[in-house]
Tab-separated table of C-alpha atoms in Angstrom:
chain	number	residue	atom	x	y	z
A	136	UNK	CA	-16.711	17.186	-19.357
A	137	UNK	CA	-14.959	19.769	-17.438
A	138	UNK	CA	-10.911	19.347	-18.494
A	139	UNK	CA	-9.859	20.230	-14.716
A	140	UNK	CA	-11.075	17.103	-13.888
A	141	UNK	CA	-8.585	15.089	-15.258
A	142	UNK	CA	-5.738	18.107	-15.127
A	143	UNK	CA	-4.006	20.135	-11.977
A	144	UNK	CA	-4.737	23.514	-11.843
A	145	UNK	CA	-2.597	26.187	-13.884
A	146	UNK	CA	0.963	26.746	-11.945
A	147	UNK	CA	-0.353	30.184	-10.349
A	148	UNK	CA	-3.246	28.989	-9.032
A	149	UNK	CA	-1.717	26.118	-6.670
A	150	UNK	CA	-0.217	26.816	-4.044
A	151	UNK	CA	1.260	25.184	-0.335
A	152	UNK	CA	3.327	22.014	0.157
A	153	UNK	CA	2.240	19.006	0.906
A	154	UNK	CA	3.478	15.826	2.048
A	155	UNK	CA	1.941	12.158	1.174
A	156	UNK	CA	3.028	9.116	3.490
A	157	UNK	CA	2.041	5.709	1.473
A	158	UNK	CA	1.222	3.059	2.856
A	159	UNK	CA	2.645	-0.412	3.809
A	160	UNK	CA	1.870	-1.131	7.471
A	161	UNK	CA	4.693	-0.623	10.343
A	162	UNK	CA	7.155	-1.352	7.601
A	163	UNK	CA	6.239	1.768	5.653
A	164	UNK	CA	5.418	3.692	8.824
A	165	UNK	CA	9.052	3.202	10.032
A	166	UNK	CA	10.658	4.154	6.398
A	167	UNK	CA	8.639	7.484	6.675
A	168	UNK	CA	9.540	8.596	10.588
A	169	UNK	CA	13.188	8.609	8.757
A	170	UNK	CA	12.121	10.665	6.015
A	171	UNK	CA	10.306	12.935	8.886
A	172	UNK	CA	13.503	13.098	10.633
A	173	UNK	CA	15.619	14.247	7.672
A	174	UNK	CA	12.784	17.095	7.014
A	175	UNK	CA	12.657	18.411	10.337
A	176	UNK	CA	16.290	18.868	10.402
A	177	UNK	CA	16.561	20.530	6.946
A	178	UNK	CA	13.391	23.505	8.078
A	179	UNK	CA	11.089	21.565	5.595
A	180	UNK	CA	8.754	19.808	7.736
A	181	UNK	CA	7.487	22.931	9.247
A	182	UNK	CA	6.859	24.456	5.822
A	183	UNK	CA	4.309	21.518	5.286
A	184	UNK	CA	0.850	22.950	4.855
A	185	UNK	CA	-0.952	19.362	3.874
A	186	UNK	CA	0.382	15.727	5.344
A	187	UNK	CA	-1.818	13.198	3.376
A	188	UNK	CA	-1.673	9.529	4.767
A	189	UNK	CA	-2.824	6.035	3.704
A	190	UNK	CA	-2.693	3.024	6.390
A	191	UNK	CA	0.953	2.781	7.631
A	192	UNK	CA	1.922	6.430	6.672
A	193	UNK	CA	-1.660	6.744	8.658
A	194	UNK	CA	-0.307	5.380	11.730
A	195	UNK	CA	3.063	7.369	11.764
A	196	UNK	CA	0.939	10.645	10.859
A	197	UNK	CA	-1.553	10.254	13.706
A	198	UNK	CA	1.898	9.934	15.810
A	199	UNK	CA	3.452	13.356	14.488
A	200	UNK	CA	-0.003	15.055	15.213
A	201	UNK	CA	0.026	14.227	18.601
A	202	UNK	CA	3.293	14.490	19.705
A	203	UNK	CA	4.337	17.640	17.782
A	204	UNK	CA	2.876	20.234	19.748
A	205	UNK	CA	3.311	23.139	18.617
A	206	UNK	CA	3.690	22.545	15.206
A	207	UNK	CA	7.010	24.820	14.124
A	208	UNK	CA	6.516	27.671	12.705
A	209	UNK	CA	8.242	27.778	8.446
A	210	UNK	CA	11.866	27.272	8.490
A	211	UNK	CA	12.168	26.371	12.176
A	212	UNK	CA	12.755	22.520	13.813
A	213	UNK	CA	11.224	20.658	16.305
A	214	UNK	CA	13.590	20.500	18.659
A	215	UNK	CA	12.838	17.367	20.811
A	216	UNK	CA	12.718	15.493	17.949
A	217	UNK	CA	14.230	11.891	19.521
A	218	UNK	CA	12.545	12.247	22.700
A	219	UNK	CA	9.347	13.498	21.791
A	220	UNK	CA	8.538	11.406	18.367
A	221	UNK	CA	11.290	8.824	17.017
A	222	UNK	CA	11.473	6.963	20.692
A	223	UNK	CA	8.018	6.672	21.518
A	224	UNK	CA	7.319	5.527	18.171
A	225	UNK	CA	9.906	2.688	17.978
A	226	UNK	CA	8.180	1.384	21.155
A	227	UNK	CA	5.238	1.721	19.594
A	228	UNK	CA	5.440	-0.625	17.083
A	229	UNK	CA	7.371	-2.863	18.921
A	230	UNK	CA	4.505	-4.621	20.277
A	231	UNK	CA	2.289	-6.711	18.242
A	232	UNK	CA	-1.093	-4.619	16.954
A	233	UNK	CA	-2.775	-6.809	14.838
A	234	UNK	CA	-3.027	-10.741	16.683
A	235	UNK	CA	-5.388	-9.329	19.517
A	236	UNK	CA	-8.297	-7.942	17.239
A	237	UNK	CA	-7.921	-10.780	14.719
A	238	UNK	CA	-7.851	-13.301	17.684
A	239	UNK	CA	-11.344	-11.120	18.899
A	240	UNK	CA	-12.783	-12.273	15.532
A	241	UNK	CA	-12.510	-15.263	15.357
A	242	UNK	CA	-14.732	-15.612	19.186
A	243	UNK	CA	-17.966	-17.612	18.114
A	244	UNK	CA	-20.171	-14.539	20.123
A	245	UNK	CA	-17.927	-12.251	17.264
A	246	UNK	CA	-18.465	-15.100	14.040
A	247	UNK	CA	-21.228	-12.628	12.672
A	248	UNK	CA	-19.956	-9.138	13.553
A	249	UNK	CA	-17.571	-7.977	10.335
A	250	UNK	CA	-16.635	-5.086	11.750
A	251	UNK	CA	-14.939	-6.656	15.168
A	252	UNK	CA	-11.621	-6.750	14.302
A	253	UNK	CA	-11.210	-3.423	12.963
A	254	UNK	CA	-13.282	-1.740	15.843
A	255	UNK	CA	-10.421	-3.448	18.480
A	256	UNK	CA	-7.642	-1.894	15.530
A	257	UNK	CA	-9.477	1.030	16.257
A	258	UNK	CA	-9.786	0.853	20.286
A	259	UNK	CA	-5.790	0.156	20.538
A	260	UNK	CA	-4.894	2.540	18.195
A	261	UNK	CA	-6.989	4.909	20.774
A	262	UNK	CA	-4.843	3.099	23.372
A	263	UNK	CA	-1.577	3.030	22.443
A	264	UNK	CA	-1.291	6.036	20.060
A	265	UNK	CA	-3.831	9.154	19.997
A	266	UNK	CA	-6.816	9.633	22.279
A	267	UNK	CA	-7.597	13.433	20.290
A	268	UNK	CA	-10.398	13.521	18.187
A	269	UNK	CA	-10.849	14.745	14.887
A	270	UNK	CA	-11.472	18.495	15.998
A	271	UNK	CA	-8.489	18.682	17.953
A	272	UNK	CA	-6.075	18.406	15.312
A	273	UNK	CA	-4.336	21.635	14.333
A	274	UNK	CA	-5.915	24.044	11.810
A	275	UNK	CA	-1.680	23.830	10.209
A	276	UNK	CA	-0.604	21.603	8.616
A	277	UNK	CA	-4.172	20.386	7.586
A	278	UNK	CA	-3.832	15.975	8.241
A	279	UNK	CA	-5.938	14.144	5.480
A	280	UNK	CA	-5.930	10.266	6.372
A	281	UNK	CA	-7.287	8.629	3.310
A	282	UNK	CA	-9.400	5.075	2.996
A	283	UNK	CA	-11.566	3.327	0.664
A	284	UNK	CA	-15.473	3.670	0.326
A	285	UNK	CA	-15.722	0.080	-1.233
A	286	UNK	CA	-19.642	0.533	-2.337
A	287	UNK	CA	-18.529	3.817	-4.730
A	288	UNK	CA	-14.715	2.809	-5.083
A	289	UNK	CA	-13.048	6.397	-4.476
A	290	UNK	CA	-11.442	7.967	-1.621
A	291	UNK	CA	-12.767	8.718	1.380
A	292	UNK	CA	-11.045	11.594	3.737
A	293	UNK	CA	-11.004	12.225	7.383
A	294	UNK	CA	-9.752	15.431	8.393
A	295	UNK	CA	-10.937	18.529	10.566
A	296	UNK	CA	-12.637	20.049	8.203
A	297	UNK	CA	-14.343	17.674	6.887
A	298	UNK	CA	-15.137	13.850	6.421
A	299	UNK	CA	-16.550	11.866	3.392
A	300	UNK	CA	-16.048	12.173	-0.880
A	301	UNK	CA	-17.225	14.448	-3.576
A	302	UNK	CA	-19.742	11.721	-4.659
A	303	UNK	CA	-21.886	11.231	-1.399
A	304	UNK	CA	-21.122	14.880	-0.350
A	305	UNK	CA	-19.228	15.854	3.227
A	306	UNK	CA	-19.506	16.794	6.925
A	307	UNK	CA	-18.150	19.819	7.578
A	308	UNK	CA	-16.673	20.202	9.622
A	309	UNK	CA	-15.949	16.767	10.740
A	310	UNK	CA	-17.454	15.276	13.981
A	311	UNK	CA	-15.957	14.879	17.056
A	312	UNK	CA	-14.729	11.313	15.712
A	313	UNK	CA	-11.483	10.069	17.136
A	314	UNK	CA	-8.427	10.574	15.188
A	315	UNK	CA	-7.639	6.493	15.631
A	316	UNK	CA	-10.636	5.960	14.020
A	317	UNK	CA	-9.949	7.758	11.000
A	318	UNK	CA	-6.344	5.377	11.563
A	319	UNK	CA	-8.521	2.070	11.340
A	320	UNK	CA	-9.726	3.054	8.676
A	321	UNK	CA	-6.906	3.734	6.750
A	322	UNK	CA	-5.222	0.931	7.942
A	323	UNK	CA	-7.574	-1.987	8.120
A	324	UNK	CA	-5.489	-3.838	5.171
A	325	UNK	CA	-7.729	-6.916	3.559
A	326	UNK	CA	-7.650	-9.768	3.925
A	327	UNK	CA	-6.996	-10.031	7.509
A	328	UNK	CA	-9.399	-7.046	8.589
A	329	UNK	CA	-12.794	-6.758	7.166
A	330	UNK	CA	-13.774	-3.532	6.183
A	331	UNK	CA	-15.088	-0.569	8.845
A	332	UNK	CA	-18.740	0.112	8.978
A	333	UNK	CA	-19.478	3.816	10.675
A	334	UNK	CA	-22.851	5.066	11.017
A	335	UNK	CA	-22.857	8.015	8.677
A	336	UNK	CA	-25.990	8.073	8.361
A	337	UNK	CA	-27.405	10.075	11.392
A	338	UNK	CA	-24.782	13.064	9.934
A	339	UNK	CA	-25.897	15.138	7.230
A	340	UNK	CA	-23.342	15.127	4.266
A	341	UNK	CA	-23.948	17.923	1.722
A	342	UNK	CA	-22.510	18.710	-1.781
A	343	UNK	CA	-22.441	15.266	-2.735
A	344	UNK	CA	-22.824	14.576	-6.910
A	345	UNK	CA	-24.533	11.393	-5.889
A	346	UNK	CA	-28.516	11.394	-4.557
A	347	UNK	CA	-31.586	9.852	-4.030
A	348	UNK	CA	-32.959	6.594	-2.738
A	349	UNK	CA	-30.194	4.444	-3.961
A	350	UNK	CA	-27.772	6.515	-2.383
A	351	UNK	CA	-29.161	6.393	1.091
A	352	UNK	CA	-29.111	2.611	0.751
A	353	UNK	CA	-25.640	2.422	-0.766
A	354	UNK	CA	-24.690	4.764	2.919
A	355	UNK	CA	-26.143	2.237	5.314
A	356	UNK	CA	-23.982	-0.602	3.900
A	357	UNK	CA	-21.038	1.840	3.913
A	358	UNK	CA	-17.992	0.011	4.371
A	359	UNK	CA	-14.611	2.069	4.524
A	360	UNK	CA	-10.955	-0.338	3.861
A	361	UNK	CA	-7.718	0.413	3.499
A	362	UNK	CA	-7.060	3.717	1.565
A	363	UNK	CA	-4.516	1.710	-0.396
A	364	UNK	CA	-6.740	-0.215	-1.968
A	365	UNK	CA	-7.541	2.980	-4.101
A	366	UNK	CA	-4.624	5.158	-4.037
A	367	UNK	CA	-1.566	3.693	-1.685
A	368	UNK	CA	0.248	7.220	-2.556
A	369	UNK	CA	-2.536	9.349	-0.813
A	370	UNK	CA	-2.061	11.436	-3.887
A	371	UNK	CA	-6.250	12.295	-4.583
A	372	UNK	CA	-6.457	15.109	-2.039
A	373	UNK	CA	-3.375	17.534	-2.996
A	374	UNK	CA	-2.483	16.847	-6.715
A	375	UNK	CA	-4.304	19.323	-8.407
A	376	UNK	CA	-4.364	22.386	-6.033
A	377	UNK	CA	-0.929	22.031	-4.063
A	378	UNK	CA	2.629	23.780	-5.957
A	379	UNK	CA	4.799	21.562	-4.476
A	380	UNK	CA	4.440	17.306	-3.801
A	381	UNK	CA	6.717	15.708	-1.425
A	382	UNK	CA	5.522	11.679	-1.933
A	383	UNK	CA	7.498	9.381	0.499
A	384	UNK	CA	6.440	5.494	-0.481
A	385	UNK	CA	6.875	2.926	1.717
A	386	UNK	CA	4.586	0.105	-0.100
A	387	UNK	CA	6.391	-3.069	-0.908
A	388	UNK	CA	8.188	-3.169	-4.623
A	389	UNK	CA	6.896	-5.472	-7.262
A	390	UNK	CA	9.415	-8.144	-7.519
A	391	UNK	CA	9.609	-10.838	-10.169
A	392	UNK	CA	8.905	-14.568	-9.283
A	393	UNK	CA	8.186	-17.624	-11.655
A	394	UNK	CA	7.016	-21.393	-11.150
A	395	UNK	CA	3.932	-20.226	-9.706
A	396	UNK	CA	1.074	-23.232	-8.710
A	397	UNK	CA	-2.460	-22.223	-8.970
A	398	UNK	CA	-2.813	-20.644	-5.193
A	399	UNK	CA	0.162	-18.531	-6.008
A	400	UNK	CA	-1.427	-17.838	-9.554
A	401	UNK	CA	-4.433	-16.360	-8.052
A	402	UNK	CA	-2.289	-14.248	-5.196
A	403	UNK	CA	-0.187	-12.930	-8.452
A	404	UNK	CA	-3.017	-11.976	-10.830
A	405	UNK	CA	-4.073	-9.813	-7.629
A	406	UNK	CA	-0.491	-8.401	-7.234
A	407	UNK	CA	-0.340	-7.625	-10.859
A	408	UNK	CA	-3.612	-5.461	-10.761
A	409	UNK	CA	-2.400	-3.537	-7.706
A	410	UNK	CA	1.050	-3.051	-9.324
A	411	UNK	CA	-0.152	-1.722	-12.660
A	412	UNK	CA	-2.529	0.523	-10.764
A	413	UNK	CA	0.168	1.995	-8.492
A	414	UNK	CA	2.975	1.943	-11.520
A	415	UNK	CA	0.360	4.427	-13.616
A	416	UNK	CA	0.075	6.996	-10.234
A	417	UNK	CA	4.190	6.588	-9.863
A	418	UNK	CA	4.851	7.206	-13.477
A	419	UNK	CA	2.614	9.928	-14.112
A	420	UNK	CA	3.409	11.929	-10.880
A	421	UNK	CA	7.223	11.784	-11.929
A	422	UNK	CA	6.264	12.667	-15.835
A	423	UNK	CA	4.867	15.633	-13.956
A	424	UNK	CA	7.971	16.407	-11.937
A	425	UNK	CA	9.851	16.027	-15.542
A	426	UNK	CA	7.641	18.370	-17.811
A	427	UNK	CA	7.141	21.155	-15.206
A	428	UNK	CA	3.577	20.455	-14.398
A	429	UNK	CA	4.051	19.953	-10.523
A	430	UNK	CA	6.816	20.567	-8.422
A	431	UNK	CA	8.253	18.142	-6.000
A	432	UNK	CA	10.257	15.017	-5.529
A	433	UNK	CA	9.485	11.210	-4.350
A	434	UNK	CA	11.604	8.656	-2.903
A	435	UNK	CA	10.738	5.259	-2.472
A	436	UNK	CA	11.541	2.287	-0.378
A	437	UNK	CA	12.745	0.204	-3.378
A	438	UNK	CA	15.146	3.008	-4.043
A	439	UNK	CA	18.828	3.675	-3.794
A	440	UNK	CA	20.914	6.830	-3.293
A	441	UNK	CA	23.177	6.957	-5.827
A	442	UNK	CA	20.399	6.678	-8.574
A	443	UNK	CA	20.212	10.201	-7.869
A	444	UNK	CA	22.866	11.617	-9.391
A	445	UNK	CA	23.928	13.724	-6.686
A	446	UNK	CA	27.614	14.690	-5.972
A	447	UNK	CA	28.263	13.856	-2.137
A	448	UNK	CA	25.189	12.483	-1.560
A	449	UNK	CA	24.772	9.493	1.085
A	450	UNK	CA	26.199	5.812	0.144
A	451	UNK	CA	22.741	4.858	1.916
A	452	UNK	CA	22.306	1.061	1.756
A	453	UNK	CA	23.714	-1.437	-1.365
A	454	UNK	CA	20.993	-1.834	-4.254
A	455	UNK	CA	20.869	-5.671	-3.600
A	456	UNK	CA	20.299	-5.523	0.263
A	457	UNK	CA	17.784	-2.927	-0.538
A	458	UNK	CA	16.267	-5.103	-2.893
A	459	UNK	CA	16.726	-8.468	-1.121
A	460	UNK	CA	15.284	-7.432	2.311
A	461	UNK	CA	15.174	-4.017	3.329
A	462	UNK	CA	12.446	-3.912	0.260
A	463	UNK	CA	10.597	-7.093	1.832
A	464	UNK	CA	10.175	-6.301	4.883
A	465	UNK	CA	7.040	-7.720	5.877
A	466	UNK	CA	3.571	-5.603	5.456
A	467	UNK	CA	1.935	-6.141	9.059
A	468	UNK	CA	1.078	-4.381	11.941
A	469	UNK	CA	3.290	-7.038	14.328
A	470	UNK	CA	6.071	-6.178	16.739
A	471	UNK	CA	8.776	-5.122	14.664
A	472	UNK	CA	12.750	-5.769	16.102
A	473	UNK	CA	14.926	-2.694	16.974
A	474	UNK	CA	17.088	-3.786	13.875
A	475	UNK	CA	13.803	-3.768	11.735
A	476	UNK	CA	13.615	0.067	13.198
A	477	UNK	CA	16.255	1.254	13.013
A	478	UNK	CA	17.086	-0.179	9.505
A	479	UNK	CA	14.360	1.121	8.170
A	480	UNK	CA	14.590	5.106	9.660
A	481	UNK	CA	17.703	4.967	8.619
A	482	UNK	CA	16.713	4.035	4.945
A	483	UNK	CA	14.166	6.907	5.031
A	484	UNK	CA	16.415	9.543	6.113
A	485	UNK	CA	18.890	9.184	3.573
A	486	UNK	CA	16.431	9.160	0.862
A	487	UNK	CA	14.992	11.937	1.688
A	488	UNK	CA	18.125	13.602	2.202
A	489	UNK	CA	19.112	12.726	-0.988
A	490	UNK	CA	15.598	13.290	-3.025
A	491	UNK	CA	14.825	16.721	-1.315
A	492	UNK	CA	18.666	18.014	-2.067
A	493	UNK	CA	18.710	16.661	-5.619
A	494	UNK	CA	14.997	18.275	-7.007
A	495	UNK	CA	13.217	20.414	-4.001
A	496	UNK	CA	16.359	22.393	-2.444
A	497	UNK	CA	14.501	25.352	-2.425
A	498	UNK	CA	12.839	24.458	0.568
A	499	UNK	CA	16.087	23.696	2.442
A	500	UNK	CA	16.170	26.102	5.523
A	501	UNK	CA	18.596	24.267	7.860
A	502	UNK	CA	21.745	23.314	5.726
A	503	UNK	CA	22.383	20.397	8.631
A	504	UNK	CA	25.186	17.662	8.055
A	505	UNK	CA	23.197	14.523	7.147
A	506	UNK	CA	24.120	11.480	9.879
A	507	UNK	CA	21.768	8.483	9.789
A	508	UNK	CA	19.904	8.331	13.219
A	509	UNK	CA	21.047	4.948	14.143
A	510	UNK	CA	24.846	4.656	12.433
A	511	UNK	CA	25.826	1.264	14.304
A	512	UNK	CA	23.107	-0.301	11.685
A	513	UNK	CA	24.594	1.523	8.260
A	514	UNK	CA	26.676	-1.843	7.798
A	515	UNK	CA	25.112	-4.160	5.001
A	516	UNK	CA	26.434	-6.984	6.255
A	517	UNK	CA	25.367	-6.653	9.625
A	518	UNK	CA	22.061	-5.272	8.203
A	519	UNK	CA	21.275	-8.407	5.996
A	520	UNK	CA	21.715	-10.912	9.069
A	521	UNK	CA	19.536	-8.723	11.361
A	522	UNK	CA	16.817	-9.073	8.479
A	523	UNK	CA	17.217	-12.695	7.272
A	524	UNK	CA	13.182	-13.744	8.403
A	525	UNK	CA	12.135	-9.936	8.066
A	526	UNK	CA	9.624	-10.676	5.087
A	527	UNK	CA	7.752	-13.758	6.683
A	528	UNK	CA	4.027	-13.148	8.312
A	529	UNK	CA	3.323	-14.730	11.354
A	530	UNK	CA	-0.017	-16.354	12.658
A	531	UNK	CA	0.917	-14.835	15.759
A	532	UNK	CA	2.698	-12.178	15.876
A	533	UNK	CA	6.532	-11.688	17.149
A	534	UNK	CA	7.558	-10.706	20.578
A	535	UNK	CA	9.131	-7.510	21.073
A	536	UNK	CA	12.495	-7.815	21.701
């Protein structure tokens, strides 16, 4: 079996940068438009050649696609920055996303149709965030948004130039799809939306390692979930052939609980399989920043600034507010508060400050004072009050503020 399989390519045969937005709903979508911010001030946003997305980095990346128009060209900013993509994204996901296509479900005329919820996902995202399609995304950066293909278990991609896996083979390029399709379904997190069904099978997909009869029937049952469920880091499309990894994660830390009855018991041997899967990706990927094998840096939600070991670099938030609630901010697609927002950008700007100054400087183009976008939420105090019921799921969802 071929070693390149398993292995990235030799150092002088990758090449580009790309950037991977995890997932973790509006939570992890909001942690990431901070991290965005921080890059498009520093010049290394626009030397991006790959953004790679899973559910919630989905969402935020679907945003940045439409609204940044032109994309900058290497080393320059996008100048509207506030106006043009942090504002109309914090109004975004202030209103509630998820309660009207669950509520759709759960119709007796819908009882029998598994694929209503996520088709009304699909018709708001449409709505409320991109009406391109798939060929109208830019030919740079190239946007990847990543989901599951449950009846193979591997990734399946949507992007321009192409839509499906290297076992059932591709369209290329990719049909005139809408790009909030593609969001669905990256985002349509299980339990609460059943998998997406599209009908692949009127396209032609070629190259695929995977054939005859069996295939075809595996295809017509094709259900696509959240990308998550297979790689929450949206690593799979860029390890191997890209120089340099930027990998922002926004996905909820694994925190330690005990006195667990037999519903929880069942909820935790779940967590613990996810965990272990997405602990392996984490640890390898940094092993690989350590020995020299890729290039890059991540930061992650659970983290703090000073476990950097950077002189001068941002007090950011404490560890145990980080850990007590910024971390637990809820996974859902609700309204989210303006605290929860701003918060949260804030938390993903000064990582990323801190992460891309401490191991990727090189691509620093814009030597910009850091200032947190919204400074009247910096204090912890003030911070942990605003986020006391932050990590609790409703049935139905909040009310914008």
């Amino acid at each position: 079996m071929p070693e390149t399989k398993y292995t990235p390519q030799p150092g002088s045969e990758r090449s580009g940068v790309a950037l991977c937005l995890s997932g973790g709903g509006f939570r992890a979508a909001l942690f990431h438009l901070g991290a965005l911010r921080r890059l498009n001030q520093l010049g290394v946003l626009s030397k991006v050649d790959t953004i790679t997305s899973v559910s919630g980095g989905s969402i935020i990346s679907a945003h940045v696609a439409e609204r940044v128009r032109p994309w900058p060209e290497p080393g320059d900013v996008y100048a509207k920055w506030e106006e043009d993509v942090a504002e109309p994204f914090r109004t975004f996901v202030s209103r509630d996303l998820r309660t009207g296509p669950l509520l759709k479900r759960m119709l007796p005329w819908n009882w029998f149709r598994a694929d209503t919820a996520v088709k009304a996902l699909e018709a708001a995202y449409f709505q409320r965030l991109t009406r391109r399609a798939m060929t109208e995304l830019p030919d740079r950066p190239r946007f990847v948004f990543c989901s599951t293909d449950l009846a193979f278990g591997v990734n399946w991609i949507f992007e321009r130039a192409r839509l499906g896996h290297y076992l059932v083979g591709y369209v290329a390029p990719a049909p005139a799809w809408p790009v909030a399709r593609a969001v669905a379904a990256s985002s349509c997190f299980p339990p609460l939306f059943n998998p997406m069904q599209p009908d692949v099978m009127s396209l032609r997909l070629v190259d695929g390692r995977f054939g005859g009869p069996e295939r075809d029937k595996l295809l017509k049952g094709l259900a696509l979930s959240d990308g998550g469920v297979y790689d929450n880091l949206g690593l799979e499309p860029v390890w191997k052939d890209h120089q340099t990894l930027l990998v922002s994660d926004g996905g909820v830390p694994f925190h330690y609980v005990s006195a667990l009855g037999w519903i929880g018991q069942i909820r935790r041997y779940i967590d613990i399989v996810y965990n272990q899967a997405a602990a392996v990706r984490k640890r390898w990927l940094i092993a690989g920043f350590v020995n020299g094998t890729m290039n890059g840096t991540f930061w992650g939600i659970g983290s703090v600034t000073k476990d950097y070991d950077l002189p001068q670099a941002p007090l950011g938030y404490p560890q145990e507010l980080i850990k007590e609630r910024i971390s637990c901010i809820r996974t859902d697609l609700d309204a989210f508060s303006e605290a929860e927002c701003c918060i949260l950008e804030n938390h993903g700007y000064l990582l990323a400050e801190t992460a891309i100054r401490k191991h990727a400087p090189q691509l620093i183009c814009r030597d910009v004072p850091w200032k947190p976008p919204h400074p009247e939420w910096i204090d912890a105090a003030k911070a942990r009050q605003a986020l006391v019921d932050s990590d609790k799921v409703r049935f139905i969802g909040r009310r914008s503020a």
